[in-house]
Coordinates of C-alpha atoms and ligand atoms in Angstrom, one line a residue:
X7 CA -94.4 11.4 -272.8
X8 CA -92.1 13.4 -271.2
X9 CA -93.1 16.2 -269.7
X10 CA -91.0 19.2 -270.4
X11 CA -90.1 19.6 -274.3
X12 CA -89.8 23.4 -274.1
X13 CA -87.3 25.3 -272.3
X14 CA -87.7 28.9 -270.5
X15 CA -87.1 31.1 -273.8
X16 CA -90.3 28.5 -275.6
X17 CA -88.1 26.6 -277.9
X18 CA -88.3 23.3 -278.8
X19 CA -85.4 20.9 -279.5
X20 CA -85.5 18.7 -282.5
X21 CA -82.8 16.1 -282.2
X22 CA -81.6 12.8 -284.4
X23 CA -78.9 10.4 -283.9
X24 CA -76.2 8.5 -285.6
X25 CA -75.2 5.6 -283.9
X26 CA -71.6 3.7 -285.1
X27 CA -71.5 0.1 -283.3
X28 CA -68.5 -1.9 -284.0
X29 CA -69.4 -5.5 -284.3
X30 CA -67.8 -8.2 -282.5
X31 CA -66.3 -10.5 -285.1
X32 CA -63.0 -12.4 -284.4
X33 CA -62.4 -11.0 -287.8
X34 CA -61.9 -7.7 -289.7
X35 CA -65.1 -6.5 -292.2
X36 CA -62.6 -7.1 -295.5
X37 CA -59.7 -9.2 -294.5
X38 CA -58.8 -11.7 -291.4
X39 CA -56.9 -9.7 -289.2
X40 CA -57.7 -9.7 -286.0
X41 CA -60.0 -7.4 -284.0
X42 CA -58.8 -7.5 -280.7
X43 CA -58.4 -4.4 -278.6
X44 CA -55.7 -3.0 -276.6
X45 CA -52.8 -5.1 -278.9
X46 CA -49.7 -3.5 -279.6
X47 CA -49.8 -0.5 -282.3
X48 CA -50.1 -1.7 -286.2
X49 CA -49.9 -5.4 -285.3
X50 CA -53.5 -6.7 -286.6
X51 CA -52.4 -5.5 -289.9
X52 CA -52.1 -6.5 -293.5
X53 CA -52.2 -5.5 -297.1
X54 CA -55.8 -5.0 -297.4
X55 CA -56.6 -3.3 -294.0
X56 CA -53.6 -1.1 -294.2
X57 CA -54.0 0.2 -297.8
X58 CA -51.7 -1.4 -299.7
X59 CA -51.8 -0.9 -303.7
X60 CA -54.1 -4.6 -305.2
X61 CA -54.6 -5.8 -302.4
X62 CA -58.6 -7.0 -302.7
X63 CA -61.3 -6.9 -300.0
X64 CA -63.4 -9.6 -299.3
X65 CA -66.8 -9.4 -297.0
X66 CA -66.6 -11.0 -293.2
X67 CA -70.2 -13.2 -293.5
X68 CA -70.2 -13.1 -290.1
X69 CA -70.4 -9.4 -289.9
X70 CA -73.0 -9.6 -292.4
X71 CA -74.9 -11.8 -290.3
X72 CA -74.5 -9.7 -287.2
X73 CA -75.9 -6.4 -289.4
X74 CA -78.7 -8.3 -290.5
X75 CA -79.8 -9.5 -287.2
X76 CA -79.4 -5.7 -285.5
X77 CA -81.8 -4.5 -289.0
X78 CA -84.5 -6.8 -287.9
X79 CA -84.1 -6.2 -284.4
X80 CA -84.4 -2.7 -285.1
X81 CA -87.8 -3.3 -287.2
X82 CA -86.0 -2.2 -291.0
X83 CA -87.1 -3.5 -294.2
X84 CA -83.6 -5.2 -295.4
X85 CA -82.3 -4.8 -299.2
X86 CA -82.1 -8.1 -300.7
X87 CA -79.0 -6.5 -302.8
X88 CA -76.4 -4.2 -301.1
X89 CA -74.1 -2.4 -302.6
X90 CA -70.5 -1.2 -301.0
X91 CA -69.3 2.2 -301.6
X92 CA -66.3 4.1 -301.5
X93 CA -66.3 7.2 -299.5
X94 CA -63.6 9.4 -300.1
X95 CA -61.5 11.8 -298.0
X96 CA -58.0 12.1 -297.0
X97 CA -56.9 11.7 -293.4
X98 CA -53.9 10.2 -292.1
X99 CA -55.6 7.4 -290.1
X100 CA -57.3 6.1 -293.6
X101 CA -54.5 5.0 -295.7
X102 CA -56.4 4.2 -298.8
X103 CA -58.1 7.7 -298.8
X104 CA -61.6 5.9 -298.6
X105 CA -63.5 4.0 -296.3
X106 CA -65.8 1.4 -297.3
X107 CA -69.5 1.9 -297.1
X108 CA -72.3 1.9 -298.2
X109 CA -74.5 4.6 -299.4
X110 CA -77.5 4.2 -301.9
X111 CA -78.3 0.4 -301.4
X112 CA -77.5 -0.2 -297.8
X113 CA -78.5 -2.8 -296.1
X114 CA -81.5 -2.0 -294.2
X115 CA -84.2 0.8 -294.0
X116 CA -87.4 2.6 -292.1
X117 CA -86.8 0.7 -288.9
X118 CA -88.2 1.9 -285.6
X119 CA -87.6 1.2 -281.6
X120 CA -89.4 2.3 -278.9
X121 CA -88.5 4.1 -275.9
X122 CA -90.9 4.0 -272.5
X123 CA -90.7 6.2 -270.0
X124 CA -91.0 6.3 -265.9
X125 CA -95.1 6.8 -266.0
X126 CA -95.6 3.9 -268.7
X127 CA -96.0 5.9 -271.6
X128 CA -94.2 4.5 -275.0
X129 CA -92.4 6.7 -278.5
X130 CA -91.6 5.2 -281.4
X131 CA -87.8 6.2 -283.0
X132 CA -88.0 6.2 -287.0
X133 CA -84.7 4.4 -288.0
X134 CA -84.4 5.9 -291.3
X135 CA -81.2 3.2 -292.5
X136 CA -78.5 0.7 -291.1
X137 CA -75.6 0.0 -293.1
X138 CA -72.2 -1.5 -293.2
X139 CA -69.0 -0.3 -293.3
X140 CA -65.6 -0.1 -291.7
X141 CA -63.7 1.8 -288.9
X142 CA -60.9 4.0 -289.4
X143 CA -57.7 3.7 -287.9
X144 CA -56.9 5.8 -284.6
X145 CA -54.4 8.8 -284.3
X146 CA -52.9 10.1 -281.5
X147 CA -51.5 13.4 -281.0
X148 CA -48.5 13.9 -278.5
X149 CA -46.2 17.4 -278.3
X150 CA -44.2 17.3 -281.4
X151 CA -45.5 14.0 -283.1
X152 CA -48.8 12.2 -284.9
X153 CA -49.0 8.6 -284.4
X154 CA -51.3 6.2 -286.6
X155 CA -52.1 2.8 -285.0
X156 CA -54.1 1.1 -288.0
X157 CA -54.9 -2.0 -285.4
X158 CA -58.5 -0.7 -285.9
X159 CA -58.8 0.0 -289.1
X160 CA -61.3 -2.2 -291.1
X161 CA -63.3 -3.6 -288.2
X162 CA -66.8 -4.2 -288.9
X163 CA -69.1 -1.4 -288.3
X164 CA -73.1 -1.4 -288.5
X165 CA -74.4 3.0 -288.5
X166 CA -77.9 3.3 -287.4
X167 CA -78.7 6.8 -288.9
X168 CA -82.5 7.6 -286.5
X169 CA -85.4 10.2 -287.7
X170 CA -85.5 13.6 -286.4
X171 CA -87.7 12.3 -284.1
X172 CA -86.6 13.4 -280.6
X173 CA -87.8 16.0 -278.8
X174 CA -85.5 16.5 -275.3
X175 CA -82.3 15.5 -274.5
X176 CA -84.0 12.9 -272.1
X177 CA -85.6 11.2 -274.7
X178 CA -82.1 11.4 -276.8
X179 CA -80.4 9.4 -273.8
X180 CA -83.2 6.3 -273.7
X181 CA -82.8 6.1 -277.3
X182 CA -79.0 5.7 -277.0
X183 CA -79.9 3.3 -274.1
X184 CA -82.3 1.3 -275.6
X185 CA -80.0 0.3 -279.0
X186 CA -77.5 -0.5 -276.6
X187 CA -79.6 -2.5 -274.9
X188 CA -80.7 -4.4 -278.3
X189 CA -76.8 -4.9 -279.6
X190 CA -76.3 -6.8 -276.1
X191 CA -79.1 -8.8 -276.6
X192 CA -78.3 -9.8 -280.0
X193 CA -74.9 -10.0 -278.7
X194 CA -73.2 -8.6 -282.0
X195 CA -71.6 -5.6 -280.6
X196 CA -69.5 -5.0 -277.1
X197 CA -70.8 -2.3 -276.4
X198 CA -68.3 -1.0 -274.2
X199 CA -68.3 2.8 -275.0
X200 CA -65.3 3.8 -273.1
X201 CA -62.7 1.1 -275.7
X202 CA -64.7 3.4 -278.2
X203 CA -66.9 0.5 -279.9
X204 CA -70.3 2.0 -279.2
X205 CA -70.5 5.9 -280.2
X206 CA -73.0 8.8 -280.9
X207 CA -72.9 11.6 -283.7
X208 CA -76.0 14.4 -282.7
X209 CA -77.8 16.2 -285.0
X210 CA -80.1 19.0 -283.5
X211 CA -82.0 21.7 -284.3
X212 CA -84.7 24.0 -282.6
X213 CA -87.7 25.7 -283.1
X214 CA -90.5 28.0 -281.5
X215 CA -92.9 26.1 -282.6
X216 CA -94.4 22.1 -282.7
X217 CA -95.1 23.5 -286.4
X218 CA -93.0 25.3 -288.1
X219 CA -90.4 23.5 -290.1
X220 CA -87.2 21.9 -288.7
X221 CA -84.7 24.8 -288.2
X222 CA -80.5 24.5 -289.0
X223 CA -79.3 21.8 -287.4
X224 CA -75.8 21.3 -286.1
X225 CA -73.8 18.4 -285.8
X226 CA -71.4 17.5 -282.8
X227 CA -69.8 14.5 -283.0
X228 CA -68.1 11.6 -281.4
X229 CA -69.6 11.0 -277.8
X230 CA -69.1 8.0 -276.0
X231 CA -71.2 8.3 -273.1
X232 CA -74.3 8.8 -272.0
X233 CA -73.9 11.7 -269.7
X234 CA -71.8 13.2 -272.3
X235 CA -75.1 13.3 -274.9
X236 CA -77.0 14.6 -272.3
X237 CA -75.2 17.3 -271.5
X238 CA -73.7 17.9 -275.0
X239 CA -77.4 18.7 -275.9
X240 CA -77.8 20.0 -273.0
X241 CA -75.9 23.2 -273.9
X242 CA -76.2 23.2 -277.7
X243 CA -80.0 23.9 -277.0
X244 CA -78.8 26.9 -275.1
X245 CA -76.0 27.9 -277.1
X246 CA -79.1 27.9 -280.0
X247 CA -81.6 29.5 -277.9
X248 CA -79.3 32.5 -277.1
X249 CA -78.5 33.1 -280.8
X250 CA -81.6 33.0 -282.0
X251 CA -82.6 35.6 -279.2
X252 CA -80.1 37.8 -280.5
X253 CA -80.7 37.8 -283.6
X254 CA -78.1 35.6 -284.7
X255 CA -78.6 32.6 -287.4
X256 CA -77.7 29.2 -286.8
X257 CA -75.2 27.9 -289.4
X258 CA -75.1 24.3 -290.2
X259 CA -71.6 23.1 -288.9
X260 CA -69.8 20.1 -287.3
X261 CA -69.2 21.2 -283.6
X262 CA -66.7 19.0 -280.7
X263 CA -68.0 18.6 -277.6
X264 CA -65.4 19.1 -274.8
X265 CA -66.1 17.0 -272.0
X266 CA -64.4 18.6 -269.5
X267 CA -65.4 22.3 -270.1
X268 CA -68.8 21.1 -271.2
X269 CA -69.0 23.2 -273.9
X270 CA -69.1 22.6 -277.9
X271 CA -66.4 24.1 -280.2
X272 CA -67.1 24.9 -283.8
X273 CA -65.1 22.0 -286.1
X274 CA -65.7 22.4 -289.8
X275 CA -68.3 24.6 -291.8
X276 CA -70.8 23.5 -294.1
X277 CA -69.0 25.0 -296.8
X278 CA -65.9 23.6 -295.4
X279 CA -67.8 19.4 -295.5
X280 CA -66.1 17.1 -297.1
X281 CA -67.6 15.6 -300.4
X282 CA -67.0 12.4 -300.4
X283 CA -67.6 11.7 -304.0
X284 CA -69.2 8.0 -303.2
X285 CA -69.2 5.5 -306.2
X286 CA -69.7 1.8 -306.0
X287 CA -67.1 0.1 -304.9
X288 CA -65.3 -1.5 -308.0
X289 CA -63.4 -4.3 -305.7
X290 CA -66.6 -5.9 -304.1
X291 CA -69.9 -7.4 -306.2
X292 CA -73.1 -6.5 -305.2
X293 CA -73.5 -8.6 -302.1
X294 CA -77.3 -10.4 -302.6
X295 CA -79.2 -11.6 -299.0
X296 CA -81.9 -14.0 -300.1
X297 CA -84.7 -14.9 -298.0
X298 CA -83.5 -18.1 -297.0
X299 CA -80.4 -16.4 -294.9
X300 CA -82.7 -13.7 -294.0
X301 CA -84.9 -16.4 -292.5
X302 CA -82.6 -17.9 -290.3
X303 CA -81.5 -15.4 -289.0
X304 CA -84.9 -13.9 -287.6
X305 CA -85.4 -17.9 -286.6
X306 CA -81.8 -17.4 -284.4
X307 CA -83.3 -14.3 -282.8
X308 CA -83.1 -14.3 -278.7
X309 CA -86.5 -12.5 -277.0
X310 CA -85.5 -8.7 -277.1
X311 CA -85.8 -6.5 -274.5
X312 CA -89.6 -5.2 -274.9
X313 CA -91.1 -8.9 -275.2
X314 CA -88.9 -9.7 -272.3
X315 CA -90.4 -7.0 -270.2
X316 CA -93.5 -7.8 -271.8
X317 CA -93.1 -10.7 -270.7
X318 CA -92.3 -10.2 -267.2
X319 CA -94.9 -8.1 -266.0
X320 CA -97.5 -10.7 -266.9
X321 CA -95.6 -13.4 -265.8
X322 CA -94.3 -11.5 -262.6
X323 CA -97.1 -8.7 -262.4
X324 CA -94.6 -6.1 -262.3
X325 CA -95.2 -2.8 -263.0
X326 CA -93.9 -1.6 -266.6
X327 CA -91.0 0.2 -264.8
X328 CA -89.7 -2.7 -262.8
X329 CA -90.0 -4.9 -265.5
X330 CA -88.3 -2.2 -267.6
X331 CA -85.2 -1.7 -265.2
X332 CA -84.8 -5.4 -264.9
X333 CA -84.8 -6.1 -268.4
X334 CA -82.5 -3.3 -269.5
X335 CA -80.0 -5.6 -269.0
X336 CA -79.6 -9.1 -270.5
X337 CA -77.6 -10.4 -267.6
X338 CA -79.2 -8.8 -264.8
X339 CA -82.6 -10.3 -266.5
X340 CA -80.9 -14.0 -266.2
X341 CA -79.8 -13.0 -262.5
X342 CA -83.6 -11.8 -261.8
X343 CA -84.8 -14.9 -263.6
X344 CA -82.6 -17.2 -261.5
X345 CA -83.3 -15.7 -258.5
X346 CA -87.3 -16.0 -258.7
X347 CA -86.9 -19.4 -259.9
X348 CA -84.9 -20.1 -256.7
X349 CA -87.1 -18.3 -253.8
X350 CA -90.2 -17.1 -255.7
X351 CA -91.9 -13.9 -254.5
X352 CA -90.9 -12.2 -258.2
X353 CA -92.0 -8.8 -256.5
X354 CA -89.6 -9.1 -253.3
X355 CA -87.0 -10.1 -255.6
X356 CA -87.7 -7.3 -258.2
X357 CA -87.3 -4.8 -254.7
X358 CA -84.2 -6.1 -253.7
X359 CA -82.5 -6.5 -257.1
X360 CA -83.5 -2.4 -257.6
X361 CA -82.4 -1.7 -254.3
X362 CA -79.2 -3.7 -253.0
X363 CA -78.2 -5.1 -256.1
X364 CA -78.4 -2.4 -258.5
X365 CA -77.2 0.1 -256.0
X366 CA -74.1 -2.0 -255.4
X367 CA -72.9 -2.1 -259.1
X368 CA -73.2 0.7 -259.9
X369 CA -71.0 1.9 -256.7
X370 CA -68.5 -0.9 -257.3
X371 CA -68.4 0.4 -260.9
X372 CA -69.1 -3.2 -262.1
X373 CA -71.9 -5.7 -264.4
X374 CA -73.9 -8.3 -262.3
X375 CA -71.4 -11.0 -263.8
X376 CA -68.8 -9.9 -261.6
X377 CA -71.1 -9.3 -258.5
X378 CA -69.7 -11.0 -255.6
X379 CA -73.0 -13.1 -254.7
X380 CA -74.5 -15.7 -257.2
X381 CA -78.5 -16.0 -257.2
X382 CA -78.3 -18.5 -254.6
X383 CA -76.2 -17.0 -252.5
X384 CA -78.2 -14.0 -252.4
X385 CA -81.8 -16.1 -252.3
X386 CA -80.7 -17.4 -249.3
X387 CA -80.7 -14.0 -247.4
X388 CA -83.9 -13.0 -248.9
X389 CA -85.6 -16.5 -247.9
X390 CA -84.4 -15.7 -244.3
X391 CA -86.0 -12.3 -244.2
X392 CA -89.2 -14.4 -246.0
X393 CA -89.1 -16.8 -243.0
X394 CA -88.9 -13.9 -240.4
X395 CA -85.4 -15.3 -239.1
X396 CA -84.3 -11.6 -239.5
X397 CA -85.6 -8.3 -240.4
X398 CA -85.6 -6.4 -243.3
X399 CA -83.1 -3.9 -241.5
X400 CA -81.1 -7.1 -240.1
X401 CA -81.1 -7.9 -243.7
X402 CA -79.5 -4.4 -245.1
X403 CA -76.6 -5.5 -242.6
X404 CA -76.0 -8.7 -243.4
X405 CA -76.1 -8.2 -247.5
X406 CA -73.3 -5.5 -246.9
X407 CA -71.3 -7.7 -245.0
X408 CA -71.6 -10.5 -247.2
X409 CA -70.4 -8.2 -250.4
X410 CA -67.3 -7.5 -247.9
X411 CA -66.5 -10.4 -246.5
X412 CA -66.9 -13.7 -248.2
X413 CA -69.2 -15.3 -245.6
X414 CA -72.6 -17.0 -245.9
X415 CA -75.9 -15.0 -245.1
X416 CA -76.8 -17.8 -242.1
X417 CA -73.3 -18.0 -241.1
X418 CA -73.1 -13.8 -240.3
X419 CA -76.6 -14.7 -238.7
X420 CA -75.3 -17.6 -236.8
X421 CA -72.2 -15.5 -235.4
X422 CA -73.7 -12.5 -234.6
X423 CA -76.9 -13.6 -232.9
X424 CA -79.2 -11.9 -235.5
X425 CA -81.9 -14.1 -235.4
X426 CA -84.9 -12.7 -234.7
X427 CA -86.9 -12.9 -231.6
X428 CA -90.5 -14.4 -232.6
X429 CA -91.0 -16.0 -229.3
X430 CA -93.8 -14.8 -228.0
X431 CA -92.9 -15.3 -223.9
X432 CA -89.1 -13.3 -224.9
X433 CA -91.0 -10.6 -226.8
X434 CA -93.9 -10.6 -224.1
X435 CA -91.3 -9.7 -221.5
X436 CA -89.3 -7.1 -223.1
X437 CA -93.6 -5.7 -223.5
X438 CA -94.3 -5.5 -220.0
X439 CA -90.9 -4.3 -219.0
X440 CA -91.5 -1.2 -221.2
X441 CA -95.1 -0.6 -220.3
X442 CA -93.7 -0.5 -216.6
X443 CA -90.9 2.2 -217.7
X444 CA -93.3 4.4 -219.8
X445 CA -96.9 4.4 -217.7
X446 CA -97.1 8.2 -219.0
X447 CA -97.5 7.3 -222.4
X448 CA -99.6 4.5 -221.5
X449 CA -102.0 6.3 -220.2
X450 CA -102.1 8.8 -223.6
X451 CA -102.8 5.6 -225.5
X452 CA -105.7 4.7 -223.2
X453 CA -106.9 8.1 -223.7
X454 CA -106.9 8.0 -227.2
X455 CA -103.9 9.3 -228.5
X456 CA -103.4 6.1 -230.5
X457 CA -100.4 7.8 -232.2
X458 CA -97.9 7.0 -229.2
X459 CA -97.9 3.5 -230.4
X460 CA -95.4 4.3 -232.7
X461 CA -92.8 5.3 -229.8
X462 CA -93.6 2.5 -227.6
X463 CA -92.9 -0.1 -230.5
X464 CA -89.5 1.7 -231.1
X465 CA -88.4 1.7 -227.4
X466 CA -89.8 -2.6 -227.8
X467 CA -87.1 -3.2 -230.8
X468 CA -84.5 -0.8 -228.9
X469 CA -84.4 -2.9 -226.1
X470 CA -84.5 -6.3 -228.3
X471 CA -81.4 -4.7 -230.2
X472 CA -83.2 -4.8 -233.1
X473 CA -84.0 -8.0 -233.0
X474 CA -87.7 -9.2 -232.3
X475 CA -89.9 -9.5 -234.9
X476 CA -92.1 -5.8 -235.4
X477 CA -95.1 -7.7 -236.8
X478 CA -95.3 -9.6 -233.5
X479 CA -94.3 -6.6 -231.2
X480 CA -97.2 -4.4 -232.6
X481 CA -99.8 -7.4 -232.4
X482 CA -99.0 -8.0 -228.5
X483 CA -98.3 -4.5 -227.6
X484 CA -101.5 -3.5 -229.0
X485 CA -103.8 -6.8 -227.2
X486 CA -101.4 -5.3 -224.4
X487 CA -102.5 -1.5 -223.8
X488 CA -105.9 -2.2 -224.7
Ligands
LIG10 P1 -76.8 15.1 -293.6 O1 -77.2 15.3 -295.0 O2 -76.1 16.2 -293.0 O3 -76.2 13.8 -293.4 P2 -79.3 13.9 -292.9 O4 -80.6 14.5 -293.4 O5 -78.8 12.7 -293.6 O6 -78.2 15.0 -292.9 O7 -79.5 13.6 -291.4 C1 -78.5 13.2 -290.5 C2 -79.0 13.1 -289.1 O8 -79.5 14.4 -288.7 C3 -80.2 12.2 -289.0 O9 -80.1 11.5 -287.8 C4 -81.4 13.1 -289.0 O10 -82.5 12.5 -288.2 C5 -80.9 14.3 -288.3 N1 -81.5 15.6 -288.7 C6 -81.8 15.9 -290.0 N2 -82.4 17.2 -290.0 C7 -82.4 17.6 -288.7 C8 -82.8 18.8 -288.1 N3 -83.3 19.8 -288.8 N4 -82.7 18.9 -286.8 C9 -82.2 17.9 -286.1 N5 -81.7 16.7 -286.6 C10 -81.8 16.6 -287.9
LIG11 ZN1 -56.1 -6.8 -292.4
LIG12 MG1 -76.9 11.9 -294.4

């Protein structure tokens, strides 16, 4: 678990989240146009997608297919009949003045994922529905104008509403994380949260007390990052703790995070929330999944993320938070994979995937597809630090110069005389020159102080430039002194 759920003034948080994750269809949800991002404004339109009196929806099976696989990925009991509803409210970038949803059949319910933390310990996240619907177009605001750009209005979009079930802002964040990580997997959504096709409503609440009843909760809504949840929640907690220490009551409200203040602003009231007068939608039939479709889709399933680390700390012995990091991913799984396949050693590989690799993109700001070294390419530098050709220092060197430069590990070993020294007559020699320099600390090592090996070793690889091997310089130094 994690550790801290209560903060200074003894409140607890009580947090729940509603994901929207725009699926990743060619196709719109109720017409063909196209889905593609970053077009010109109001050019993947038509009649149905941009309102136009009888024009008449009808359901993308592919989006369907992508919603069903994310239910059962997600654990939820799917409704074998769904029903689309109309949600109503006026606002410029929805030209019909409703959005298709759905509302009291939808298409999947009481799901679950579970979230792990750094010390091995697992929470399961209630998914209390999943259910279709489409996006709304996007305004922008400038000076003196409003612009509408209805390019995405009607792509496909699945809402995961979650339980009340998290407790910190922490846990919020691998929740977030981990559905991410799922939609990549099943490969149905982009998930690419600054184009806006992955984002986050939060619902939370506090209390004094594990016990009492769920307090107010506010709403703030429309954050697409990480960080931004975090510290959204961050100072909503605070914001809530402060008024209730003063006496104040929490009212329920839609609040705007503002990501460069860091602060939330108050949106709309309660009494101000839209009723959206839902009714079934009168265009669309009830659309019935039978168990034959719902079949092969669970047969089309890829391993998820929590078999695959399963998976990969029996078949690897990694701990649960290696095999966690690795897996987090699908594509820096395949890289791991690849790589083990190619050198062996899973735990060595594990080290330097954590260390080099991950450190690298996320400095270069990039995903392992468009890392500069393949798996081979990379296996080859670890097999010469396996083989003791160079150290694990040498190493650090060379991988940074082989992200810069486009040359091979053993060519910058080649052309810069890296290769360690392992002979034992050149390493013997370096030895007895620095016993011969450093008779005072000899003689402390003779009389015990044991500790002093530790300089003499360093003044060994100093003189070999780095380059003899340490294993073989503390062997001989040691049959050496003694
Ligand atoms: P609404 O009627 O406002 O849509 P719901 O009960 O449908 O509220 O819940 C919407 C989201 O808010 C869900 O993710 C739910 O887990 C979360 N939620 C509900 N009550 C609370 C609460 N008291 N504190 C924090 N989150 C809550
Ligand atoms: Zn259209
Ligand atoms: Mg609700």
């Amino acid at each position: 678990m994690n550790s801290k759920t209560e903060n200074k003034k003894g409140y607890n948080a009580v947090i729940g989240l509603e994901i929207h994750a725009q699926l990743s269809t060619k196709s719109k949800m109720f017409c063909s146009c196209s889905t593609s991002f970053g077009k010109k404004q109001n050019t993947n339109i038509c009649p149905v997608c941009s309102g136009q009196p009888g024009a008449l929806p009808s359901i993308n099976s592919r989006a369907v297919e992508y919603a069903v696989r994310a239910a059962l990925a997600f654990n939820c009991k799917i409704n074998n009949k769904n029903i689309f509803a109309r949600k109503n409210y006026f606002y410029p970038d929805l030209p019909k003045g409703y959005q298709i949803s759905q509302y009291e059949e939808p298409l999947a319910i009481n799901g679950w994922v579970e979230i792990g933390f750094k010390d091995g310990s697992k929470k399961k996240i209630g998914i209390t529905r999943l259910h279709m619907e489409e996006d709304a177009g996007k305004n922008t605001h400038n000076v003196n104008e409003s612009l509408v750009d209805l390019n995405r209005s009607g792509i496909p979009l699945i809402e995961i509403v979650s339980e009340p079930d998290m407790r910190t802002p922490e846990e919020a964040v691998a929740y977030f994380k981990k559905l991410k990580t799922v939609l990549e997997y099943l490969e149905v959504c982009d998930c690419n949260m600054e184009e806006g096709n992955l984002r986050c409503d939060i619902n939370v609440s506090i209390r004094k007390n594990e016990h009492e009843k769920f307090g107010t909760k506010v709403e703030i809504k429309n954050l697409n990052s990480f960080r931004f949840v975090e510290k959204a929640l961050y100072y909503e907690i605070e914001r809530q703790t402060k008024m209730l220490e003063n006496n104040e009551k929490i009212i329920q409200e839609t609040r705007l995070f503002d990501s460069s203040s860091g602060i939330t602003r108050s949106m709309r009231k309660k009494e101000e929330a839209h009723d959206y007068r839902y009714f079934p939608e009168p265009d669309l039939l009830p659309l019935i999944l039978n168990e034959s479709f719902i079949q092969k889709e669970k047969d089309s399933m890829p391993e998820l993320p929590d078999k695959k680390c399963e998976r990969f700390m029996e078949k690897y012995l990694l701990s649960f938070y290696d095999a966690d990091v690795l897996t987090s991913d699908k594509d820096i799984s395949k890289y791991y994979e690849d790589l083990v396949s190619y050198i062996k050693e899973p735990k060595v590989c594990s080290n330097w995937m954590q260390a080099e690799v991950m450190r690298t993109l996320n400095e270069q700001r990039i995903g392992i597809k468009d890392f500069k070294l393949d798996h081979k390419k990379l296996g080859d530098l670890i097999r010469s630090v396996i083989s003791g050709d160079i150290n694990q220092n040498t190493a650090k060197e060379v991988f940074n110069e082989m992200i810069t430069g486009g040359a091979s590990a053993g060519e910058i070993i080649d052309k810069k005389g890296l290769k360690q020294i392992s002979d034992l007559t050149a390493i013997e020699k370096i030895i007895d020159e620095v016993i011969s320099e450093s008779m005072a600390q000899v003689q402390q090592y003779r009389d015990g102080k044991t500790a002093v090996m530790g300089f003499l070793v360093g003044l060994v690889m100093k003189k070999s430039k780095g380059k003899a091997n340490p294993a073989v310089v503390n062997e001989l130094l040691k049959k050496k002194l003694t």
